[in-house]
Amino acid sequence: MNTPNPKKAGPPQWATRFFRWFCNDHLSEAVLGDLEELYARRRPLLGKRKADLLFVMNVLLFLQPFAIKKRSSTPVNQLAMFENYFKIAWRTMSRQRLYTGIKIGGLAIAIGTCILITLFVRRELTYDQHYQKGDLVYRVYRESNLHGETERGIYFPAPFAKALQDEYPEIELAGHYNPSANAVDAGNTVRRGDEIESTHEDGFVYADQGLADIFELPFLRGNAQKALLEPNTLVITKRIADKYFANDDPIGKTLILNDDETQPYSISGVVQNPAATTHFQFNFLISLAGKEFWKGEKTAWMSSNYLDYIRVRPGTDVAALEEKMDALIGKYFVPSAAESGDDRSLMAWVKSLHFKLQPVQDIHLNTMSVGDNLTHGDVRYAWLFGAIAFFILTIACINFINLSTARSAHRAKEVGLRKVVGSPRSQLVNQFLIESLVFSFISFALGLALARTALPSFNTLLASPLTFPWEAWWFIPLLFLGAVLIGFVAGIYPSFYLSSFKPVDVLKGHTTLGARSSIRSLLVVFQFSISIILIVATLVIQQQMHFILHKKLGFNKDQVLILQDTHTLGDRIVTFKNELLQLPNIKHATISGFLPLEGADRNGNPFWADGEKEPEEGVGAQIWSVDHDYLPTLGIDLVAGRNFNVEMASDSQAVIINQTMANALNLKDPTGRAIVNPWKQKWNVIGIMEDFHFETLKKQIEPLCVVIGRSSNVVMVKIDSKHPQDAIESISGLWKKFSPHQAIRYTFLDQRYAAMYEEVHRTQQIFTGFAALAILLACLGLFALSAFLAEQRSKEISIRLVLGATAGSIFQLLTRNFMTLLCIALVIATPLSWYMMQRWLEDYVYKISISWSTFAIAGLVAVAIALFTVSYHTIRAALANPANRLRSE
């Protein structure tokens, strides 16, 4: 027999609740009872639907002034009420100092961390956003696709910028620049025209007036519209002007570069220092007017020396403009390639070209693998650090929630008494939310102070000048809003949880404390899952960094000195090198700008074996101009053939190739054979050198050949490892002899190699710090929870001890639940961290394999730290005298 559902048999529930809500208490029960009796008589006669409708109409008809609840006649002083809330909050914090310290300390650390990370993310995301018409500015790049491989580049011939502006009315301005120095031997020596001592400076760029107009450089002195129109003029930044012309007007003054008095430069303008958040950094803009780096450069279409920018007119369809720009290939590039002779590989490459436009605001966070040698950010890291900041703040908020709900027994009687004397639940919720806001504002103030204190160290770690935007109108309101938001997020659940206690249960002592709350357990699992993921990330990055720094590279980078600014010696550099070799403690010396470092000189050509039919696409290889001492200086071994011989004139047409190129040429024994390039230049292969890494380990070793020739005047010196300081002093003395008015500048090859991976090292340090913070915050919460649970179960522990339980079994009893949660966290974190770090390692061709031991170490570290954290209170509880606890029972 089916039992009727009382809810379905009665009138609509929502109408009943609505009636109780608006009707006076002294009428509610009597009138509602009459309406329900009337409903019961109507239903058998009229049916449920009509009876429900009539019931609702009766409820609504009773909505009259005499029946509506009157506001309480007892006036409530809201100000006094809130004052009382603050007093209660202060007393609670004073009485529970341990828990208060953990709540506030954890939130303060997390908030300080979040503020610093937010400053970093904001800086990364606002690069190149300060230009007035920045949304109309684009950098031009080329894209080609041959045999399924996409290659991008940003260097264009000298006449390209003018052709863009002349051919397309959509382009308002076009300009270009030529970076004058490479990453290894960066900069030039500078002196005033009326002085003799030179100083090294970085940041030299050859630019035209169009570029200055596109970026709307903020001129402090000089004519902004004409500053770069005249030959042998340059524009300097305010920093350079203050350094060299502190008390003078620099306009019209002369600067001498590299002691070349035959070509003085007149200062035509002074601009504000470039913003820290722009990719276009410079100290000197040298006019390109009348400048040719080689004869015929201004009309040559098959050279690649300039970076081109454009500013389009508002409303321009950029995608359509890109398609139209490809017409320049057939108009200029194809005819120029045809003039180079019967070069099918060159023509195939030219015909595969497409021109693209990259928004200037995307350059910093999107390298697009164009080889611009800029220090790029990575949008993945920006969002990753933002996510880590969120997780760290979440861990701190979880501590707050866990401790607030765990200490609920201490507030239960207070809640019960307040409800008994008439306090509605909404007031209790407000009270606990205000307590949470008090915690939040105190934590925010401390967190802001911590962030300001740590900012210099954080800037050093990131190598970026972060500052607090106090001058921005939104900054202070944003901090206030953040404090309020965190207070609400951390306090909303405890507020509703604490205010939900029933007075009868509380006063009878039947309140459930939720020691094994599933929500609290889930939060602890979440905390330690994040911590373990960060530990794994730290270990993997550390292992990859160790692999990078200790991998066999194929050359010896130790005790190799790189002398900088040696290009100022001019033709005397060969004499300088010869005298270097006569010094004690000097083993080898070489002159070449082609170094096994990212950002050094590079020169690529296609090659094929002489005597074979010219292929559609030859073997793409680097061809480096070196001298006879290059291989011995870097300790590069030969696997076949011989090195260059200074006494053999025929070696001027000789070449040494690496193993990768020998394999690419598909020659069993390339020694004695010849290779040619599209320009019909031929070299005889005299040796095969062992493969060595001349780019980062993110790239595969590519074909490489070296020939005798002159390149940038960079001098490398192999010194005696037993007497390095004596060698440096001898070199310094010889330098002073050749360049008495210029200080010697040098660096070591191994330092430059390590600098290539500075970003990896920096990432490792950041993740180590984040992992330590996450573990610290998680352990703070665990410490407080273990103290609470030990206190809560103190009588149980005492009874167990009286019945013969050992201290070890008590320790096991109190830690078992925590260890179970840690194991669950490890199970969750292991696949997530493996996936994340596999994705990170995909950037490297040469990399480590993530082994199971990494996760085992991370798990053991987490377990050891957690055990150490909870052991204090558990051991204390296990060793306490049970008589002291059971005395009152």
mmCIF file with all atom_site columns, C-alpha atoms in Angstrom, residues 490-652:
data_model
loop_
_atom_site.group_PDB
_atom_site.id
_atom_site.type_symbol
_atom_site.label_atom_id
_atom_site.label_alt_id
_atom_site.label_comp_id
_atom_site.label_asym_id
_atom_site.label_entity_id
_atom_site.label_seq_id
_atom_site.pdbx_PDB_ins_code
_atom_site.Cartn_x
_atom_site.Cartn_y
_atom_site.Cartn_z
_atom_site.occupancy
_atom_site.B_iso_or_equiv
_atom_site.pdbx_formal_charge
_atom_site.auth_seq_id
_atom_site.auth_comp_id
_atom_site.auth_asym_id
_atom_site.auth_atom_id
_atom_site.pdbx_PDB_model_num
ATOM 1   C CA . ALA A 1 490 ? 37.888  33.522 3.067   1.00 0.00 ? 490 ALA A CA 1
ATOM 2   C CA . GLY A 1 491 ? 35.051  34.326 5.456   1.00 0.00 ? 491 GLY A CA 1
ATOM 3   C CA . ILE A 1 492 ? 31.862  33.459 3.597   1.00 0.00 ? 492 ILE A CA 1
ATOM 4   C CA . TYR A 1 493 ? 31.892  29.714 4.300   1.00 0.00 ? 493 TYR A CA 1
ATOM 5   C CA . PRO A 1 494 ? 32.946  29.974 7.985   1.00 0.00 ? 494 PRO A CA 1
ATOM 6   C CA . SER A 1 495 ? 30.298  32.689 8.482   1.00 0.00 ? 495 SER A CA 1
ATOM 7   C CA . PHE A 1 496 ? 27.435  30.535 7.236   1.00 0.00 ? 496 PHE A CA 1
ATOM 8   C CA . TYR A 1 497 ? 28.883  27.442 8.905   1.00 0.00 ? 497 TYR A CA 1
ATOM 9   C CA . LEU A 1 498 ? 29.199  29.040 12.355  1.00 0.00 ? 498 LEU A CA 1
ATOM 10  C CA . SER A 1 499 ? 25.847  30.805 12.138  1.00 0.00 ? 499 SER A CA 1
ATOM 11  C CA . SER A 1 500 ? 24.081  27.545 11.276  1.00 0.00 ? 500 SER A CA 1
ATOM 12  C CA . PHE A 1 501 ? 24.365  26.056 14.788  1.00 0.00 ? 501 PHE A CA 1
ATOM 13  C CA . LYS A 1 502 ? 21.024  25.344 16.484  1.00 0.00 ? 502 LYS A CA 1
ATOM 14  C CA . PRO A 1 503 ? 20.728  26.875 19.967  1.00 0.00 ? 503 PRO A CA 1
ATOM 15  C CA . VAL A 1 504 ? 19.166  23.731 21.513  1.00 0.00 ? 504 VAL A CA 1
ATOM 16  C CA . ASP A 1 505 ? 21.957  21.480 20.236  1.00 0.00 ? 505 ASP A CA 1
ATOM 17  C CA . VAL A 1 506 ? 24.644  23.949 21.244  1.00 0.00 ? 506 VAL A CA 1
ATOM 18  C CA . LEU A 1 507 ? 23.394  24.415 24.803  1.00 0.00 ? 507 LEU A CA 1
ATOM 19  C CA . LYS A 1 508 ? 23.034  20.633 25.194  1.00 0.00 ? 508 LYS A CA 1
ATOM 20  C CA . GLY A 1 509 ? 26.633  20.200 24.033  1.00 0.00 ? 509 GLY A CA 1
ATOM 21  C CA . HIS A 1 510 ? 25.659  18.211 20.943  1.00 0.00 ? 510 HIS A CA 1
ATOM 22  C CA . THR A 1 511 ? 27.507  20.401 18.441  1.00 0.00 ? 511 THR A CA 1
ATOM 23  C CA . THR A 1 512 ? 29.443  18.430 15.845  1.00 0.00 ? 512 THR A CA 1
ATOM 24  C CA . LEU A 1 513 ? 32.935  19.773 15.498  1.00 0.00 ? 513 LEU A CA 1
ATOM 25  C CA . GLY A 1 514 ? 33.603  18.412 12.052  1.00 0.00 ? 514 GLY A CA 1
ATOM 26  C CA . ALA A 1 515 ? 37.002  17.042 12.903  1.00 0.00 ? 515 ALA A CA 1
ATOM 27  C CA . ARG A 1 516 ? 36.808  14.702 9.928   1.00 0.00 ? 516 ARG A CA 1
ATOM 28  C CA . SER A 1 517 ? 35.003  17.103 7.669   1.00 0.00 ? 517 SER A CA 1
ATOM 29  C CA . SER A 1 518 ? 35.221  15.944 4.091   1.00 0.00 ? 518 SER A CA 1
ATOM 30  C CA . ILE A 1 519 ? 35.453  19.551 2.915   1.00 0.00 ? 519 ILE A CA 1
ATOM 31  C CA . ARG A 1 520 ? 38.397  20.211 5.221   1.00 0.00 ? 520 ARG A CA 1
ATOM 32  C CA . SER A 1 521 ? 40.112  17.055 3.996   1.00 0.00 ? 521 SER A CA 1
ATOM 33  C CA . LEU A 1 522 ? 39.599  18.058 0.380   1.00 0.00 ? 522 LEU A CA 1
ATOM 34  C CA . LEU A 1 523 ? 41.130  21.454 1.081   1.00 0.00 ? 523 LEU A CA 1
ATOM 35  C CA . VAL A 1 524 ? 44.199  19.887 2.698   1.00 0.00 ? 524 VAL A CA 1
ATOM 36  C CA . VAL A 1 525 ? 44.581  17.571 -0.323  1.00 0.00 ? 525 VAL A CA 1
ATOM 37  C CA . PHE A 1 526 ? 44.354  20.567 -2.638  1.00 0.00 ? 526 PHE A CA 1
ATOM 38  C CA . GLN A 1 527 ? 47.020  22.441 -0.642  1.00 0.00 ? 527 GLN A CA 1
ATOM 39  C CA . PHE A 1 528 ? 49.543  19.627 -0.767  1.00 0.00 ? 528 PHE A CA 1
ATOM 40  C CA . SER A 1 529 ? 48.776  18.746 -4.385  1.00 0.00 ? 529 SER A CA 1
ATOM 41  C CA . ILE A 1 530 ? 49.833  22.262 -5.393  1.00 0.00 ? 530 ILE A CA 1
ATOM 42  C CA . SER A 1 531 ? 52.900  22.044 -3.144  1.00 0.00 ? 531 SER A CA 1
ATOM 43  C CA . ILE A 1 532 ? 54.005  18.702 -4.621  1.00 0.00 ? 532 ILE A CA 1
ATOM 44  C CA . ILE A 1 533 ? 53.516  19.998 -8.190  1.00 0.00 ? 533 ILE A CA 1
ATOM 45  C CA . LEU A 1 534 ? 55.773  22.962 -7.413  1.00 0.00 ? 534 LEU A CA 1
ATOM 46  C CA . ILE A 1 535 ? 58.381  20.672 -5.806  1.00 0.00 ? 535 ILE A CA 1
ATOM 47  C CA . VAL A 1 536 ? 58.411  18.442 -8.909  1.00 0.00 ? 536 VAL A CA 1
ATOM 48  C CA . ALA A 1 537 ? 58.734  21.504 -11.166 1.00 0.00 ? 537 ALA A CA 1
ATOM 49  C CA . THR A 1 538 ? 61.666  22.761 -9.116  1.00 0.00 ? 538 THR A CA 1
ATOM 50  C CA . LEU A 1 539 ? 63.433  19.393 -9.268  1.00 0.00 ? 539 LEU A CA 1
ATOM 51  C CA . VAL A 1 540 ? 62.925  18.974 -13.029 1.00 0.00 ? 540 VAL A CA 1
ATOM 52  C CA . ILE A 1 541 ? 64.141  22.502 -13.825 1.00 0.00 ? 541 ILE A CA 1
ATOM 53  C CA . GLN A 1 542 ? 67.154  21.988 -11.550 1.00 0.00 ? 542 GLN A CA 1
ATOM 54  C CA . GLN A 1 543 ? 68.001  18.692 -13.273 1.00 0.00 ? 543 GLN A CA 1
ATOM 55  C CA . GLN A 1 544 ? 67.654  20.253 -16.743 1.00 0.00 ? 544 GLN A CA 1
ATOM 56  C CA . MET A 1 545 ? 69.842  23.190 -15.706 1.00 0.00 ? 545 MET A CA 1
ATOM 57  C CA . HIS A 1 546 ? 72.505  20.809 -14.396 1.00 0.00 ? 546 HIS A CA 1
ATOM 58  C CA . PHE A 1 547 ? 72.291  18.862 -17.661 1.00 0.00 ? 547 PHE A CA 1
ATOM 59  C CA . ILE A 1 548 ? 72.743  22.068 -19.688 1.00 0.00 ? 548 ILE A CA 1
ATOM 60  C CA . LEU A 1 549 ? 75.746  23.291 -17.745 1.00 0.00 ? 549 LEU A CA 1
ATOM 61  C CA . HIS A 1 550 ? 77.525  19.938 -17.656 1.00 0.00 ? 550 HIS A CA 1
ATOM 62  C CA . LYS A 1 551 ? 76.671  18.426 -21.026 1.00 0.00 ? 551 LYS A CA 1
ATOM 63  C CA . LYS A 1 552 ? 79.568  17.706 -23.345 1.00 0.00 ? 552 LYS A CA 1
ATOM 64  C CA . LEU A 1 553 ? 79.322  20.510 -25.911 1.00 0.00 ? 553 LEU A CA 1
ATOM 65  C CA . GLY A 1 554 ? 82.008  19.468 -28.372 1.00 0.00 ? 554 GLY A CA 1
ATOM 66  C CA . PHE A 1 555 ? 84.192  22.460 -27.467 1.00 0.00 ? 555 PHE A CA 1
ATOM 67  C CA . ASN A 1 556 ? 85.999  23.612 -24.336 1.00 0.00 ? 556 ASN A CA 1
ATOM 68  C CA . LYS A 1 557 ? 84.467  26.776 -22.918 1.00 0.00 ? 557 LYS A CA 1
ATOM 69  C CA . ASP A 1 558 ? 86.659  26.942 -19.814 1.00 0.00 ? 558 ASP A CA 1
ATOM 70  C CA . GLN A 1 559 ? 89.431  29.534 -19.416 1.00 0.00 ? 559 GLN A CA 1
ATOM 71  C CA . VAL A 1 560 ? 88.572  31.217 -22.716 1.00 0.00 ? 560 VAL A CA 1
ATOM 72  C CA . LEU A 1 561 ? 88.665  34.999 -22.480 1.00 0.00 ? 561 LEU A CA 1
ATOM 73  C CA . ILE A 1 562 ? 86.586  37.134 -24.866 1.00 0.00 ? 562 ILE A CA 1
ATOM 74  C CA . LEU A 1 563 ? 88.102  40.585 -25.350 1.00 0.00 ? 563 LEU A CA 1
ATOM 75  C CA . GLN A 1 564 ? 85.481  43.219 -26.130 1.00 0.00 ? 564 GLN A CA 1
ATOM 76  C CA . ASP A 1 565 ? 85.728  46.439 -28.162 1.00 0.00 ? 565 ASP A CA 1
ATOM 77  C CA . THR A 1 566 ? 88.704  45.030 -30.098 1.00 0.00 ? 566 THR A CA 1
ATOM 78  C CA . HIS A 1 567 ? 87.168  46.371 -33.323 1.00 0.00 ? 567 HIS A CA 1
ATOM 79  C CA . THR A 1 568 ? 88.593  49.773 -32.320 1.00 0.00 ? 568 THR A CA 1
ATOM 80  C CA . LEU A 1 569 ? 92.076  48.411 -33.076 1.00 0.00 ? 569 LEU A CA 1
ATOM 81  C CA . GLY A 1 570 ? 91.272  48.281 -36.793 1.00 0.00 ? 570 GLY A CA 1
ATOM 82  C CA . ASP A 1 571 ? 94.053  46.751 -38.892 1.00 0.00 ? 571 ASP A CA 1
ATOM 83  C CA . ARG A 1 572 ? 96.326  46.538 -35.846 1.00 0.00 ? 572 ARG A CA 1
ATOM 84  C CA . ILE A 1 573 ? 94.261  43.656 -34.488 1.00 0.00 ? 573 ILE A CA 1
ATOM 85  C CA . VAL A 1 574 ? 96.411  41.003 -36.203 1.00 0.00 ? 574 VAL A CA 1
ATOM 86  C CA . THR A 1 575 ? 99.549  42.493 -34.665 1.00 0.00 ? 575 THR A CA 1
ATOM 87  C CA . PHE A 1 576 ? 97.766  42.576 -31.320 1.00 0.00 ? 576 PHE A CA 1
ATOM 88  C CA . LYS A 1 577 ? 96.906  38.887 -31.627 1.00 0.00 ? 577 LYS A CA 1
ATOM 89  C CA . ASN A 1 578 ? 100.470 37.949 -32.566 1.00 0.00 ? 578 ASN A CA 1
ATOM 90  C CA . GLU A 1 579 ? 101.861 39.791 -29.540 1.00 0.00 ? 579 GLU A CA 1
ATOM 91  C CA . LEU A 1 580 ? 99.246  38.110 -27.355 1.00 0.00 ? 580 LEU A CA 1
ATOM 92  C CA . LEU A 1 581 ? 100.661 34.728 -28.353 1.00 0.00 ? 581 LEU A CA 1
ATOM 93  C CA . GLN A 1 582 ? 104.080 35.836 -27.126 1.00 0.00 ? 582 GLN A CA 1
ATOM 94  C CA . LEU A 1 583 ? 102.813 36.509 -23.607 1.00 0.00 ? 583 LEU A CA 1
ATOM 95  C CA . PRO A 1 584 ? 103.319 33.936 -20.830 1.00 0.00 ? 584 PRO A CA 1
ATOM 96  C CA . ASN A 1 585 ? 100.292 31.859 -19.746 1.00 0.00 ? 585 ASN A CA 1
ATOM 97  C CA . ILE A 1 586 ? 98.636  32.359 -23.158 1.00 0.00 ? 586 ILE A CA 1
ATOM 98  C CA . LYS A 1 587 ? 97.983  29.093 -24.999 1.00 0.00 ? 587 LYS A CA 1
ATOM 99  C CA . HIS A 1 588 ? 95.986  30.173 -28.058 1.00 0.00 ? 588 HIS A CA 1
ATOM 100 C CA . ALA A 1 589 ? 94.289  33.242 -29.542 1.00 0.00 ? 589 ALA A CA 1
ATOM 101 C CA . THR A 1 590 ? 91.906  33.680 -32.457 1.00 0.00 ? 590 THR A CA 1
ATOM 102 C CA . ILE A 1 591 ? 90.053  36.479 -34.278 1.00 0.00 ? 591 ILE A CA 1
ATOM 103 C CA . SER A 1 592 ? 86.447  35.801 -35.287 1.00 0.00 ? 592 SER A CA 1
ATOM 104 C CA . GLY A 1 593 ? 82.987  37.102 -34.542 1.00 0.00 ? 593 GLY A CA 1
ATOM 105 C CA . PHE A 1 594 ? 81.536  33.634 -35.101 1.00 0.00 ? 594 PHE A CA 1
ATOM 106 C CA . LEU A 1 595 ? 81.268  32.236 -31.592 1.00 0.00 ? 595 LEU A CA 1
ATOM 107 C CA . PRO A 1 596 ? 79.413  29.177 -30.227 1.00 0.00 ? 596 PRO A CA 1
ATOM 108 C CA . LEU A 1 597 ? 76.949  31.461 -28.493 1.00 0.00 ? 597 LEU A CA 1
ATOM 109 C CA . GLU A 1 598 ? 73.401  32.453 -29.294 1.00 0.00 ? 598 GLU A CA 1
ATOM 110 C CA . GLY A 1 599 ? 73.317  35.964 -30.767 1.00 0.00 ? 599 GLY A CA 1
ATOM 111 C CA . ALA A 1 600 ? 76.851  35.935 -32.221 1.00 0.00 ? 600 ALA A CA 1
ATOM 112 C CA . ASP A 1 601 ? 77.587  36.422 -35.931 1.00 0.00 ? 601 ASP A CA 1
ATOM 113 C CA . ARG A 1 602 ? 75.795  34.000 -38.245 1.00 0.00 ? 602 ARG A CA 1
ATOM 114 C CA . ASN A 1 603 ? 75.886  33.462 -42.018 1.00 0.00 ? 603 ASN A CA 1
ATOM 115 C CA . GLY A 1 604 ? 73.834  30.776 -43.750 1.00 0.00 ? 604 GLY A CA 1
ATOM 116 C CA . ASN A 1 605 ? 74.191  29.448 -47.309 1.00 0.00 ? 605 ASN A CA 1
ATOM 117 C CA . PRO A 1 606 ? 72.926  26.416 -49.251 1.00 0.00 ? 606 PRO A CA 1
ATOM 118 C CA . PHE A 1 607 ? 75.667  23.976 -50.394 1.00 0.00 ? 607 PHE A CA 1
ATOM 119 C CA . TRP A 1 608 ? 76.009  20.810 -52.440 1.00 0.00 ? 608 TRP A CA 1
ATOM 120 C CA . ALA A 1 609 ? 78.888  18.576 -53.515 1.00 0.00 ? 609 ALA A CA 1
ATOM 121 C CA . ASP A 1 610 ? 80.848  19.786 -56.533 1.00 0.00 ? 610 ASP A CA 1
ATOM 122 C CA . GLY A 1 611 ? 80.233  17.736 -59.635 1.00 0.00 ? 611 GLY A CA 1
ATOM 123 C CA . GLU A 1 612 ? 76.658  16.910 -58.742 1.00 0.00 ? 612 GLU A CA 1
ATOM 124 C CA . LYS A 1 613 ? 73.552  18.409 -60.345 1.00 0.00 ? 613 LYS A CA 1
ATOM 125 C CA . GLU A 1 614 ? 72.371  21.508 -58.535 1.00 0.00 ? 614 GLU A CA 1
ATOM 126 C CA . PRO A 1 615 ? 69.457  20.448 -56.332 1.00 0.00 ? 615 PRO A CA 1
ATOM 127 C CA . GLU A 1 616 ? 66.203  22.329 -55.862 1.00 0.00 ? 616 GLU A CA 1
ATOM 128 C CA . GLU A 1 617 ? 67.347  23.037 -52.317 1.00 0.00 ? 617 GLU A CA 1
ATOM 129 C CA . GLY A 1 618 ? 70.925  22.494 -51.167 1.00 0.00 ? 618 GLY A CA 1
ATOM 130 C CA . VAL A 1 619 ? 72.148  21.637 -47.706 1.00 0.00 ? 619 VAL A CA 1
ATOM 131 C CA . GLY A 1 620 ? 71.483  24.717 -45.592 1.00 0.00 ? 620 GLY A CA 1
ATOM 132 C CA . ALA A 1 621 ? 74.592  25.348 -43.526 1.00 0.00 ? 621 ALA A CA 1
ATOM 133 C CA . GLN A 1 622 ? 76.345  28.014 -41.538 1.00 0.00 ? 622 GLN A CA 1
ATOM 134 C CA . ILE A 1 623 ? 79.605  29.220 -43.083 1.00 0.00 ? 623 ILE A CA 1
ATOM 135 C CA . TRP A 1 624 ? 81.920  30.922 -40.590 1.00 0.00 ? 624 TRP A CA 1
ATOM 136 C CA . SER A 1 625 ? 84.984  33.004 -41.358 1.00 0.00 ? 625 SER A CA 1
ATOM 137 C CA . VAL A 1 626 ? 87.754  32.143 -38.893 1.00 0.00 ? 626 VAL A CA 1
ATOM 138 C CA . ASP A 1 627 ? 91.528  32.090 -38.702 1.00 0.00 ? 627 ASP A CA 1
ATOM 139 C CA . HIS A 1 628 ? 94.002  29.212 -38.353 1.00 0.00 ? 628 HIS A CA 1
ATOM 140 C CA . ASP A 1 629 ? 93.845  29.187 -34.539 1.00 0.00 ? 629 ASP A CA 1
ATOM 141 C CA . TYR A 1 630 ? 90.057  28.993 -34.156 1.00 0.00 ? 630 TYR A CA 1
ATOM 142 C CA . LEU A 1 631 ? 89.720  25.238 -33.599 1.00 0.00 ? 631 LEU A CA 1
ATOM 143 C CA . PRO A 1 632 ? 92.690  24.917 -31.188 1.00 0.00 ? 632 PRO A CA 1
ATOM 144 C CA . THR A 1 633 ? 91.505  27.904 -29.147 1.00 0.00 ? 633 THR A CA 1
ATOM 145 C CA . LEU A 1 634 ? 88.083  26.319 -28.578 1.00 0.00 ? 634 LEU A CA 1
ATOM 146 C CA . GLY A 1 635 ? 89.417  22.784 -28.283 1.00 0.00 ? 635 GLY A CA 1
ATOM 147 C CA . ILE A 1 636 ? 87.325  21.471 -31.185 1.00 0.00 ? 636 ILE A CA 1
ATOM 148 C CA . ASP A 1 637 ? 88.537  18.045 -32.290 1.00 0.00 ? 637 ASP A CA 1
ATOM 149 C CA . LEU A 1 638 ? 88.889  16.773 -35.852 1.00 0.00 ? 638 LEU A CA 1
ATOM 150 C CA . VAL A 1 639 ? 87.531  13.322 -36.664 1.00 0.00 ? 639 VAL A CA 1
ATOM 151 C CA . ALA A 1 640 ? 89.135  13.269 -40.115 1.00 0.00 ? 640 ALA A CA 1
ATOM 152 C CA . GLY A 1 641 ? 91.571  15.354 -42.169 1.00 0.00 ? 641 GLY A CA 1
ATOM 153 C CA . ARG A 1 642 ? 93.602  18.293 -40.872 1.00 0.00 ? 642 ARG A CA 1
ATOM 154 C CA . ASN A 1 643 ? 93.340  21.839 -39.550 1.00 0.00 ? 643 ASN A CA 1
ATOM 155 C CA . PHE A 1 644 ? 94.139  24.981 -41.529 1.00 0.00 ? 644 PHE A CA 1
ATOM 156 C CA . ASN A 1 645 ? 97.840  25.616 -42.090 1.00 0.00 ? 645 ASN A CA 1
ATOM 157 C CA . VAL A 1 646 ? 99.019  29.221 -42.148 1.00 0.00 ? 646 VAL A CA 1
ATOM 158 C CA . GLU A 1 647 ? 101.900 28.279 -44.477 1.00 0.00 ? 647 GLU A CA 1
ATOM 159 C CA . MET A 1 648 ? 99.659  26.731 -47.139 1.00 0.00 ? 648 MET A CA 1
ATOM 160 C CA . ALA A 1 649 ? 98.296  29.375 -49.530 1.00 0.00 ? 649 ALA A CA 1
ATOM 161 C CA . SER A 1 650 ? 95.801  26.865 -50.942 1.00 0.00 ? 650 SER A CA 1
ATOM 162 C CA . ASP A 1 651 ? 93.956  26.849 -47.596 1.00 0.00 ? 651 ASP A CA 1
ATOM 163 C CA . SER A 1 652 ? 92.385  30.158 -48.559 1.00 0.00 ? 652 SER A CA 1
#
